[in-house]
Amino acid sequence: MTTVALKTTSLTELHKSIGAKMVPFAGYNMPVLYSNLIQEHHAVRNSVGVFDVSHMGEFMLKGPKALDLIQDVTSNDASKLTDGKVQYSCLPNDKGGIVDDLLVYRWKEDEYYLVVNASNIEKDWEWISNHNTYGVEMVNMSDDMSLLAVQGPNAVKTLQKLTSVDLGSMEYYTFTAGTLAGIEGVIISNTGYTGAGGFELYVMNNDAHKLWDAVMEAGAEFGIKPCGLGARDTLRLEMGFCLYGHDINDETSPMEAGLGWITKFTKNFTMSDYHKKLKEEGVKKKLVGFEMIERGIPRQHYEIVDGQGNIIGEVTSGTQSPSLSKAIGMGYVKTEYSKLNTEIFINIRETRIKARVTKLPFLQKQ
Amino acid sequence: MNFPDTFKYTKDHEWVSVQGNIATIGITDFAQSELGDIVFVDINSVGTTIAQHGVFGTVEAVKTVSDLFMPVSGKVVEKNGNLDSNPESVNQDAYGTGWMVKVEMTNIAELADLMDAASYRVLIGQ
């Protein structure tokens, strides 16, 4: 038997010391919850929570042709970015699927940062490197950087105590660098994976512990909670955000995944002709959100069937939604079953349980 | 954690409380704590006879699904209907309001296969 040592983040020991339940995730030993997933979820929806997501990968791309490389490998149009702006995008592969989804940060005209999923760091690095015929300088900073996501309606009030950067005036999907909690050069990004608002803070590993402590102290008056990957998943699913390896993967087209809005045919990219044709001719299957009408919780890989039991698709994500108190899921169905309010069924333990195609996000803005 | 001395336990973390030939079954405090927030208890086995170690239902936490196993053979004669609307009872009171099924035992001798509280504590390292 071989055992592969799990990677740690700068905060792994801290998580253990405050009682986190640790699980292997994407090769890292990560906190899945600290005490109670549902309380962590509500802390983010209603006040503020902090996640250690240092497992995420960060690449720097630098040089006069950096944009050309990014345009080549990503589906969204990065030429629309200006300094200090962030864009959600994906890396299409050469088989019509997706290598990964990612954020593209433009720092300067010739300097960009890509933030990728932990599980795909090596795959993405290799993929982009292989397309780097532009002489772009690439640096994989993943092992040197830590990332804390401070999320929730009280995230601004929490973090504003720690910095003179005017956080309230920062627009969604913008970023800047500034001093925060006495740490210089923190990358402060108005982004997140929860739909609750808030910031993601990138620091060097040496500063992670100090940042965590400062955030926890500043958020104490708002009842800030450390939150694990469990709550991160229920929060993102309520927003209908895709999770790589579940809702998108090497075989799904962004057009099938509802990611047409980040697939721009104003430029050429890997397999762009194929995706354009899919868009014009229509996809055969689509990622939809659904809610359970009868009792049951959908889970990844459960079959989606019609009223006669014929298989029409597969569940990619599912959970009991803490905010909505009902079971929700996402999955691919044949396009003819993707219209809102279509009645579908999920095969749960050999029983056909009724569900209904619903609008995404599940959680509508109040 | 609390493990009543009058109960019997399985390696799958069910508890059994016996009165006559009726076994009341639930999951232990350790099991509910490991699962976390329980959001769904799915039991469709009332009226059926199931052998020892067979599945009588499923318990779901937000992130996980676990089967529920029969500690002893018998007929499921009743389930805890309260859990349909209050599955969190299993977290709050695993040995009381969080009970799951009552089983009419068909082979009482199987009770000898089960652990007492002390042995169960050893199993879970407590």
Short mmCIF file of C-alpha atoms in Angstrom, two decimals:
data_model
loop_
_atom_site.label_atom_id
_atom_site.label_comp_id
_atom_site.label_asym_id
_atom_site.label_seq_id
_atom_site.Cartn_x
_atom_site.Cartn_y
_atom_site.Cartn_z
CA MET A 1 0.00 0.00 0.00
CA THR A 2 1.25 3.45 -0.82
CA THR A 3 0.18 6.51 1.04
CA VAL A 4 0.42 9.92 -0.50
CA ALA A 5 1.18 12.62 2.03
CA LEU A 6 -1.51 15.27 2.10
CA LYS A 7 -0.43 18.82 1.53
CA THR A 8 -1.13 21.32 4.26
CA THR A 9 -1.83 25.04 4.28
CA SER A 10 -0.14 27.52 6.60
CA LEU A 11 -3.19 27.28 8.82
CA THR A 12 -3.65 23.50 9.04
CA GLU A 13 -2.34 23.28 12.60
CA LEU A 14 -4.49 26.24 13.64
CA HIS A 15 -7.60 24.55 12.21
CA LYS A 16 -6.84 21.37 14.15
CA SER A 17 -6.23 23.33 17.33
CA ILE A 18 -9.71 24.88 17.18
CA GLY A 19 -11.36 21.54 16.61
CA ALA A 20 -11.88 21.45 12.86
CA LYS A 21 -12.86 18.18 11.29
CA MET A 22 -10.20 17.69 8.62
CA VAL A 23 -10.70 15.79 5.37
CA PRO A 24 -8.55 15.14 2.32
CA PHE A 25 -9.62 17.46 -0.50
CA ALA A 26 -7.77 17.92 -3.79
CA GLY A 27 -4.64 16.49 -2.16
CA TYR A 28 -4.80 18.87 0.80
CA ASN A 29 -5.77 18.25 4.41
CA MET A 30 -8.62 20.76 4.69
CA PRO A 31 -11.25 21.72 7.28
CA VAL A 32 -14.69 20.47 6.21
CA LEU A 33 -16.38 21.94 9.27
CA TYR A 34 -15.42 23.36 12.64
CA SER A 35 -18.44 22.65 14.78
CA ASN A 36 -21.65 22.82 12.81
CA LEU A 37 -22.04 23.16 9.05
CA ILE A 38 -25.47 24.77 9.15
CA GLN A 39 -24.38 27.42 11.67
CA GLU A 40 -21.34 28.18 9.54
CA HIS A 41 -23.59 28.51 6.50
CA HIS A 42 -25.94 30.91 8.26
CA ALA A 43 -23.03 32.96 9.64
CA VAL A 44 -21.99 33.71 6.05
CA ARG A 45 -25.51 34.37 4.76
CA ASN A 46 -26.48 36.58 7.69
CA SER A 47 -23.27 38.07 9.06
CA VAL A 48 -19.70 37.01 8.28
CA GLY A 49 -17.52 33.92 8.04
CA VAL A 50 -13.93 33.18 7.08
CA PHE A 51 -12.64 30.31 4.95
CA ASP A 52 -9.07 29.16 4.51
CA VAL A 53 -8.95 28.38 0.80
CA SER A 54 -5.18 28.45 0.49
CA HIS A 55 -5.33 25.21 -1.49
CA MET A 56 -6.41 27.25 -4.53
CA GLY A 57 -3.71 27.78 -7.16
CA GLU A 58 -2.27 31.09 -8.31
CA PHE A 59 -0.23 31.66 -11.47
CA MET A 60 1.39 34.91 -12.55
CA LEU A 61 1.62 35.59 -16.28
CA LYS A 62 3.89 38.45 -17.23
CA GLY A 63 5.16 39.99 -20.43
CA PRO A 64 4.01 41.97 -23.46
CA LYS A 65 2.17 38.93 -24.87
CA ALA A 66 0.48 37.83 -21.64
CA LEU A 67 -2.94 38.86 -22.92
CA ASP A 68 -2.41 36.95 -26.16
CA LEU A 69 -1.73 33.75 -24.24
CA ILE A 70 -4.75 34.30 -21.98
CA GLN A 71 -7.00 35.00 -24.94
CA ASP A 72 -5.76 31.80 -26.56
CA VAL A 73 -6.46 29.50 -23.60
CA THR A 74 -9.55 31.04 -21.96
CA SER A 75 -13.13 31.29 -23.20
CA ASN A 76 -14.03 34.76 -21.91
CA ASP A 77 -12.76 37.93 -23.59
CA ALA A 78 -9.91 39.10 -21.37
CA SER A 79 -9.33 42.13 -23.59
CA LYS A 80 -12.32 43.66 -21.81
CA LEU A 81 -10.37 43.73 -18.55
CA THR A 82 -8.79 46.93 -17.30
CA ASP A 83 -6.27 47.26 -14.45
CA GLY A 84 -7.76 46.06 -11.17
CA LYS A 85 -10.59 44.07 -12.75
CA VAL A 86 -11.36 40.37 -12.39
CA GLN A 87 -13.08 38.05 -14.84
CA TYR A 88 -14.62 34.59 -14.45
CA SER A 89 -13.55 32.34 -17.29
CA CYS A 90 -12.71 28.79 -18.24
CA LEU A 91 -9.96 26.88 -19.99
CA PRO A 92 -11.56 24.86 -22.79
CA ASN A 93 -9.72 21.64 -23.68
CA ASP A 94 -9.15 20.21 -27.15
CA LYS A 95 -12.00 17.69 -26.84
CA GLY A 96 -14.83 20.15 -26.34
CA GLY A 97 -14.74 19.99 -22.55
CA ILE A 98 -13.24 22.13 -19.79
CA VAL A 99 -9.74 21.86 -18.30
CA ASP A 100 -10.78 24.10 -15.40
CA ASP A 101 -12.74 27.21 -14.50
CA LEU A 102 -10.76 30.13 -13.14
CA LEU A 103 -10.53 33.82 -12.30
CA VAL A 104 -8.37 36.11 -14.44
CA TYR A 105 -6.97 39.17 -12.63
CA ARG A 106 -5.45 42.05 -14.62
CA TRP A 107 -2.92 43.88 -12.48
CA LYS A 108 -1.20 45.78 -15.28
CA GLU A 109 -1.28 45.71 -19.04
CA ASP A 110 1.50 43.10 -19.07
CA GLU A 111 0.84 41.33 -15.75
CA TYR A 112 -2.06 38.98 -15.01
CA TYR A 113 -2.87 36.51 -12.24
CA LEU A 114 -4.89 33.35 -12.76
CA VAL A 115 -6.61 31.68 -9.82
CA VAL A 116 -7.41 28.01 -10.42
CA ASN A 117 -8.88 25.03 -8.59
CA ALA A 118 -6.54 23.14 -6.25
CA SER A 119 -7.37 19.81 -7.86
CA ASN A 120 -6.28 21.11 -11.25
CA ILE A 121 -3.12 23.10 -10.48
CA GLU A 122 -0.73 20.73 -12.23
CA LYS A 123 -3.07 20.03 -15.13
CA ASP A 124 -3.71 23.74 -15.70
CA TRP A 125 -0.03 24.66 -15.41
CA GLU A 126 0.89 22.05 -17.99
CA TRP A 127 -1.98 23.06 -20.27
CA ILE A 128 -1.15 26.77 -20.25
CA SER A 129 2.60 26.13 -20.48
CA ASN A 130 2.04 23.99 -23.56
CA HIS A 131 0.15 26.85 -25.20
CA ASN A 132 2.78 29.41 -24.25
CA THR A 133 4.28 30.06 -27.67
CA TYR A 134 4.31 33.75 -26.78
CA GLY A 135 7.34 33.86 -24.51
CA VAL A 136 5.19 34.81 -21.54
CA GLU A 137 6.92 34.51 -18.16
CA MET A 138 4.91 32.15 -15.98
CA VAL A 139 5.30 31.74 -12.22
CA ASN A 140 3.39 29.16 -10.21
CA MET A 141 2.89 30.88 -6.86
CA SER A 142 0.46 28.30 -5.47
CA ASP A 143 2.75 26.91 -2.78
CA ASP A 144 3.81 30.35 -1.57
CA MET A 145 0.43 32.06 -1.28
CA SER A 146 -2.40 31.77 1.19
CA LEU A 147 -5.97 32.79 0.52
CA LEU A 148 -8.65 33.71 3.02
CA ALA A 149 -12.21 34.31 1.89
CA VAL A 150 -14.05 36.66 4.23
CA GLN A 151 -17.66 36.42 3.17
CA GLY A 152 -21.03 37.76 4.27
CA PRO A 153 -22.97 41.01 4.63
CA ASN A 154 -20.72 42.10 7.51
CA ALA A 155 -17.47 41.34 5.69
CA VAL A 156 -16.91 44.98 4.71
CA LYS A 157 -17.45 46.23 8.27
CA THR A 158 -15.14 43.53 9.58
CA LEU A 159 -12.31 44.22 7.16
CA GLN A 160 -12.66 48.00 7.08
CA LYS A 161 -11.35 48.06 10.65
CA LEU A 162 -8.12 46.57 9.37
CA THR A 163 -7.34 48.77 6.37
CA SER A 164 -7.48 52.30 5.04
CA VAL A 165 -8.43 51.02 1.58
CA ASP A 166 -12.03 52.14 1.00
CA LEU A 167 -13.63 48.72 0.70
CA GLY A 168 -17.19 50.02 0.36
CA SER A 169 -16.32 51.78 -2.87
CA MET A 170 -14.82 48.68 -4.49
CA GLU A 171 -17.07 47.16 -7.11
CA TYR A 172 -17.80 43.46 -7.42
CA TYR A 173 -15.04 41.69 -9.38
CA THR A 174 -12.42 44.38 -8.80
CA PHE A 175 -9.25 44.13 -6.73
CA THR A 176 -6.43 46.22 -5.36
CA ALA A 177 -3.30 45.78 -3.25
CA GLY A 178 -3.00 47.50 0.09
CA THR A 179 -2.01 47.23 3.71
CA LEU A 180 -4.46 45.21 5.77
CA ALA A 181 -4.00 44.09 9.38
CA GLY A 182 -0.55 45.66 9.23
CA ILE A 183 0.46 43.37 6.38
CA GLU A 184 1.73 45.17 3.31
CA GLY A 185 0.79 44.15 -0.20
CA VAL A 186 -2.36 42.17 0.58
CA ILE A 187 -4.33 41.54 -2.59
CA ILE A 188 -7.86 42.55 -1.70
CA SER A 189 -10.38 41.13 -4.15
CA ASN A 190 -14.11 41.78 -4.14
CA THR A 191 -14.95 38.22 -5.18
CA GLY A 192 -16.19 35.04 -3.58
CA TYR A 193 -17.97 31.74 -4.05
CA THR A 194 -20.88 32.24 -1.69
CA GLY A 195 -23.17 34.90 -3.18
CA ALA A 196 -23.11 36.59 0.22
CA GLY A 197 -20.71 39.38 -0.70
CA GLY A 198 -17.29 39.87 0.80
CA PHE A 199 -13.64 39.71 -0.08
CA GLU A 200 -10.89 37.28 -0.88
CA LEU A 201 -7.49 38.17 0.57
CA TYR A 202 -4.26 36.87 -0.92
CA VAL A 203 -1.11 36.98 1.23
CA MET A 204 2.23 35.23 1.38
CA ASN A 205 2.20 32.13 3.59
CA ASN A 206 4.22 33.84 6.35
CA ASP A 207 1.41 36.33 6.89
CA ALA A 208 -1.53 33.95 6.84
CA HIS A 209 -1.71 33.30 10.56
CA LYS A 210 -1.50 36.98 11.43
CA LEU A 211 -4.23 37.79 8.91
CA TRP A 212 -6.49 35.02 10.23
CA ASP A 213 -6.14 36.24 13.82
CA ALA A 214 -6.81 39.87 12.84
CA VAL A 215 -9.91 38.93 10.84
CA MET A 216 -11.29 36.78 13.65
CA GLU A 217 -10.76 39.57 16.15
CA ALA A 218 -12.26 42.25 13.91
CA GLY A 219 -15.27 40.05 13.18
CA ALA A 220 -15.89 39.04 16.79
CA GLU A 221 -18.57 41.69 17.30
CA PHE A 222 -20.45 40.27 14.30
CA GLY A 223 -20.17 36.69 15.51
CA ILE A 224 -17.68 35.73 12.80
CA LYS A 225 -17.21 31.99 12.39
CA PRO A 226 -14.45 29.96 10.80
CA CYS A 227 -16.18 28.05 8.00
CA GLY A 228 -15.23 24.81 6.33
CA LEU A 229 -15.53 23.37 2.86
CA GLY A 230 -18.91 21.89 3.78
CA ALA A 231 -20.53 25.30 4.18
CA ARG A 232 -18.61 26.57 1.16
CA ASP A 233 -20.33 23.88 -0.90
CA THR A 234 -23.88 24.53 0.36
CA LEU A 235 -23.40 28.28 -0.10
CA ARG A 236 -22.14 27.97 -3.68
CA LEU A 237 -24.83 25.48 -4.61
CA GLU A 238 -27.61 27.80 -3.43
CA MET A 239 -26.18 30.30 -5.92
CA GLY A 240 -26.00 27.73 -8.71
CA PHE A 241 -22.23 28.25 -9.02
CA CYS A 242 -20.52 25.41 -10.85
CA LEU A 243 -17.99 23.24 -9.04
CA TYR A 244 -15.29 21.68 -11.19
CA GLY A 245 -15.40 17.88 -11.00
CA HIS A 246 -19.11 18.00 -10.32
CA ASP A 247 -21.04 20.36 -12.61
CA ILE A 248 -18.30 20.88 -15.17
CA ASN A 249 -15.43 18.61 -16.18
CA ASP A 250 -13.21 17.46 -19.05
CA GLU A 251 -16.26 16.39 -21.03
CA THR A 252 -18.79 19.19 -20.55
CA SER A 253 -18.98 22.16 -22.89
CA PRO A 254 -19.39 25.60 -21.35
CA MET A 255 -22.40 25.92 -23.66
CA GLU A 256 -24.02 22.91 -21.97
CA ALA A 257 -23.09 24.18 -18.51
CA GLY A 258 -24.89 27.50 -18.85
CA LEU A 259 -21.53 29.25 -19.18
CA GLY A 260 -22.30 30.83 -22.53
CA TRP A 261 -21.94 34.20 -20.80
CA ILE A 262 -18.22 33.55 -20.29
CA THR A 263 -17.74 32.07 -23.77
CA LYS A 264 -17.11 34.92 -26.18
CA PHE A 265 -16.72 34.46 -29.90
CA THR A 266 -15.19 37.91 -30.33
CA LYS A 267 -11.82 36.09 -30.47
CA ASN A 268 -10.39 32.66 -31.16
CA PHE A 269 -9.60 30.18 -28.38
CA THR A 270 -9.15 26.44 -28.01
CA MET A 271 -11.99 24.76 -29.93
CA SER A 272 -13.87 28.03 -30.28
CA ASP A 273 -15.32 26.95 -33.64
CA TYR A 274 -16.75 23.82 -32.00
CA HIS A 275 -18.40 25.74 -29.16
CA LYS A 276 -19.72 28.35 -31.58
CA LYS A 277 -21.31 25.61 -33.64
CA LEU A 278 -22.84 24.10 -30.50
CA LYS A 279 -24.30 27.49 -29.67
CA GLU A 280 -25.76 27.89 -33.14
CA GLU A 281 -27.10 24.38 -33.50
CA GLY A 282 -28.21 23.96 -29.91
CA VAL A 283 -26.88 21.63 -27.24
CA LYS A 284 -28.25 18.14 -26.63
CA LYS A 285 -27.99 18.35 -22.85
CA LYS A 286 -28.10 21.23 -20.42
CA LEU A 287 -27.12 21.85 -16.83
CA VAL A 288 -30.26 22.78 -14.87
CA GLY A 289 -31.15 23.54 -11.30
CA PHE A 290 -33.96 21.58 -9.70
CA GLU A 291 -35.72 21.35 -6.38
CA MET A 292 -37.19 18.24 -4.86
CA ILE A 293 -40.97 18.17 -4.62
CA GLU A 294 -41.12 14.83 -2.83
CA ARG A 295 -38.85 14.01 0.10
CA GLY A 296 -35.29 13.06 -0.74
CA ILE A 297 -31.88 14.58 -1.21
CA PRO A 298 -30.23 14.42 -4.62
CA ARG A 299 -26.53 13.49 -4.74
CA GLN A 300 -23.87 13.47 -7.45
CA HIS A 301 -24.29 10.61 -9.97
CA TYR A 302 -27.91 9.82 -9.11
CA GLU A 303 -29.94 9.19 -12.28
CA ILE A 304 -32.46 11.75 -13.51
CA VAL A 305 -35.44 10.00 -15.12
CA ASP A 306 -38.77 10.89 -16.70
CA GLY A 307 -42.17 9.79 -15.40
CA GLN A 308 -41.75 6.40 -17.08
CA GLY A 309 -38.33 5.81 -15.56
CA ASN A 310 -36.33 6.46 -18.75
CA ILE A 311 -32.94 7.95 -17.96
CA ILE A 312 -32.78 11.57 -19.12
CA GLY A 313 -29.75 12.79 -17.22
CA GLU A 314 -27.55 12.72 -14.14
CA VAL A 315 -27.26 14.73 -10.93
CA THR A 316 -23.96 16.61 -10.59
CA SER A 317 -24.49 18.35 -7.22
CA GLY A 318 -27.13 18.17 -4.52
CA THR A 319 -27.76 19.01 -0.92
CA GLN A 320 -30.30 20.08 1.62
CA SER A 321 -30.24 23.88 1.35
CA PRO A 322 -29.82 25.44 4.80
CA SER A 323 -31.16 28.83 3.65
CA LEU A 324 -34.19 27.49 1.78
CA SER A 325 -34.84 24.43 3.96
CA LYS A 326 -35.42 22.25 0.95
CA ALA A 327 -33.46 19.78 -1.11
CA ILE A 328 -31.88 21.25 -4.23
CA GLY A 329 -29.60 20.01 -6.94
CA MET A 330 -28.04 20.58 -10.32
CA GLY A 331 -27.62 18.11 -13.13
CA TYR A 332 -27.51 17.59 -16.84
CA VAL A 333 -30.76 16.69 -18.60
CA LYS A 334 -31.62 16.22 -22.25
CA THR A 335 -32.42 19.69 -23.58
CA GLU A 336 -36.12 18.92 -24.04
CA TYR A 337 -36.40 18.49 -20.24
CA SER A 338 -34.56 21.70 -19.36
CA LYS A 339 -37.46 24.17 -19.44
CA LEU A 340 -38.43 25.82 -16.16
CA ASN A 341 -41.01 23.90 -14.13
CA THR A 342 -40.51 20.66 -16.07
CA GLU A 343 -41.34 17.73 -13.84
CA ILE A 344 -38.43 15.32 -13.54
CA PHE A 345 -37.61 12.48 -11.18
CA ILE A 346 -34.47 11.54 -9.31
CA ASN A 347 -33.72 7.87 -8.70
CA ILE A 348 -32.88 7.75 -5.02
CA ARG A 349 -32.18 4.29 -3.65
CA GLU A 350 -34.28 2.70 -6.41
CA THR A 351 -37.26 4.96 -5.79
CA ARG A 352 -38.39 7.62 -8.24
CA ILE A 353 -38.64 10.91 -6.35
CA LYS A 354 -40.38 13.88 -7.94
CA ALA A 355 -38.50 17.12 -8.62
CA ARG A 356 -38.98 20.25 -10.70
CA VAL A 357 -36.60 22.25 -12.89
CA THR A 358 -36.16 25.67 -11.26
CA LYS A 359 -34.49 28.96 -11.93
CA LEU A 360 -30.90 29.58 -10.88
CA PRO A 361 -29.74 30.90 -8.52
CA PHE A 362 -31.92 28.97 -6.09
CA LEU A 363 -31.49 31.81 -3.65
CA GLN A 364 -32.94 34.93 -5.21
CA LYS A 365 -31.73 38.34 -4.05
CA GLN A 366 -33.90 39.79 -1.33
CA MET B 1 -20.24 11.31 25.16
CA ASN B 2 -23.02 9.32 26.63
CA PHE B 3 -23.53 5.58 25.99
CA PRO B 4 -26.29 4.14 28.18
CA ASP B 5 -25.21 0.99 30.00
CA THR B 6 -28.55 -0.71 29.46
CA PHE B 7 -28.21 -0.56 25.63
CA LYS B 8 -26.42 -2.82 23.17
CA TYR B 9 -24.27 -1.47 20.32
CA THR B 10 -23.11 -2.46 16.84
CA LYS B 11 -19.85 -1.76 15.03
CA ASP B 12 -21.97 0.24 12.55
CA HIS B 13 -22.87 2.59 15.42
CA GLU B 14 -26.49 1.61 15.98
CA TRP B 15 -27.86 1.23 19.50
CA VAL B 16 -30.49 -1.28 20.61
CA SER B 17 -32.79 -1.08 23.58
CA VAL B 18 -34.69 -4.31 24.30
CA GLN B 19 -38.07 -4.73 25.91
CA GLY B 20 -39.46 -8.27 25.63
CA ASN B 21 -39.09 -9.25 21.98
CA ILE B 22 -39.17 -5.65 20.74
CA ALA B 23 -35.90 -3.91 19.94
CA THR B 24 -35.88 -0.13 19.65
CA ILE B 25 -33.05 1.00 17.37
CA GLY B 26 -31.26 4.26 16.68
CA ILE B 27 -27.77 5.58 16.01
CA THR B 28 -25.28 6.43 18.75
CA ASP B 29 -24.19 9.81 19.99
CA PHE B 30 -20.84 9.14 18.33
CA ALA B 31 -22.53 8.42 14.99
CA GLN B 32 -24.67 11.55 15.03
CA SER B 33 -21.66 13.63 15.97
CA GLU B 34 -19.59 12.19 13.12
CA LEU B 35 -22.40 12.72 10.61
CA GLY B 36 -23.09 16.30 11.65
CA ASP B 37 -26.37 18.01 10.93
CA ILE B 38 -28.86 15.32 10.04
CA VAL B 39 -31.36 16.57 7.49
CA PHE B 40 -33.18 13.46 6.35
CA VAL B 41 -34.00 10.06 7.79
CA ASP B 42 -35.36 7.80 5.07
CA ILE B 43 -37.05 4.64 6.33
CA ASN B 44 -39.33 2.69 3.98
CA SER B 45 -39.04 -0.68 5.67
CA VAL B 46 -42.04 -0.70 8.02
CA GLY B 47 -43.85 -4.03 7.68
CA THR B 48 -40.89 -5.83 6.16
CA THR B 49 -38.76 -8.52 7.71
CA ILE B 50 -35.04 -7.94 7.38
CA ALA B 51 -32.12 -10.16 8.33
CA GLN B 52 -29.41 -9.09 10.75
CA HIS B 53 -26.99 -6.61 9.04
CA GLY B 54 -29.59 -5.81 6.36
CA VAL B 55 -30.37 -2.19 5.51
CA PHE B 56 -33.53 -0.79 7.11
CA GLY B 57 -33.10 2.82 6.08
CA THR B 58 -30.76 5.68 5.34
CA VAL B 59 -29.68 8.72 7.27
CA GLU B 60 -28.47 11.83 5.46
CA ALA B 61 -26.44 14.70 6.81
CA VAL B 62 -25.93 17.80 4.71
CA LYS B 63 -22.88 16.28 3.04
CA THR B 64 -23.14 12.55 3.57
CA VAL B 65 -25.39 9.55 3.20
CA SER B 66 -25.17 6.49 5.46
CA ASP B 67 -27.12 3.26 5.46
CA LEU B 68 -28.80 2.04 8.64
CA PHE B 69 -28.21 -1.63 9.45
CA MET B 70 -30.34 -4.08 11.40
CA PRO B 71 -28.53 -5.04 14.61
CA VAL B 72 -30.77 -8.10 14.81
CA SER B 73 -33.13 -9.93 12.45
CA GLY B 74 -36.80 -9.10 12.64
CA LYS B 75 -39.85 -7.32 11.35
CA VAL B 76 -39.86 -3.53 11.39
CA VAL B 77 -43.15 -2.77 13.15
CA GLU B 78 -42.87 0.97 13.64
CA LYS B 79 -40.75 3.94 12.61
CA ASN B 80 -40.35 7.26 14.36
CA GLY B 81 -42.63 9.49 12.30
CA ASN B 82 -41.39 12.54 14.22
CA LEU B 83 -38.14 12.32 12.27
CA ASP B 84 -39.91 13.17 8.99
CA SER B 85 -40.32 16.76 10.12
CA ASN B 86 -37.63 16.88 12.84
CA PRO B 87 -34.60 14.89 11.65
CA GLU B 88 -32.43 17.07 13.90
CA SER B 89 -33.86 15.13 16.85
CA VAL B 90 -31.20 12.52 16.05
CA ASN B 91 -28.49 15.10 16.75
CA GLN B 92 -30.20 16.51 19.79
CA ASP B 93 -31.38 13.35 21.52
CA ALA B 94 -29.95 10.26 19.82
CA TYR B 95 -31.23 7.85 22.49
CA GLY B 96 -34.60 9.50 23.11
CA THR B 97 -36.67 11.43 20.58
CA GLY B 98 -34.13 10.44 17.91
CA TRP B 99 -34.99 6.72 17.96
CA MET B 100 -35.56 5.28 14.50
CA VAL B 101 -37.41 1.96 14.39
CA LYS B 102 -38.97 -0.70 16.56
CA VAL B 103 -38.30 -4.27 15.47
CA GLU B 104 -40.04 -7.49 16.43
CA MET B 105 -37.05 -9.76 16.84
CA THR B 106 -37.10 -13.19 15.20
CA ASN B 107 -33.90 -14.48 16.80
CA ILE B 108 -33.23 -13.08 20.23
CA ALA B 109 -29.98 -15.08 20.41
CA GLU B 110 -28.45 -12.55 18.00
CA LEU B 111 -28.36 -10.02 20.83
CA ALA B 112 -25.31 -11.90 22.07
CA ASP B 113 -23.42 -10.68 18.96
CA LEU B 114 -23.77 -7.06 20.07
CA MET B 115 -21.43 -4.98 22.20
CA ASP B 116 -22.06 -3.55 25.61
CA ALA B 117 -21.35 0.12 26.32
CA ALA B 118 -17.80 -0.53 27.56
CA SER B 119 -16.83 -2.53 24.45
CA TYR B 120 -18.38 0.11 22.20
CA ARG B 121 -16.36 2.82 23.89
CA VAL B 122 -13.22 0.83 23.13
CA LEU B 123 -14.29 0.50 19.49
CA ILE B 124 -14.59 4.24 19.04
CA GLY B 125 -11.51 4.98 21.14
CA GLN B 126 -13.23 6.68 24.05
#
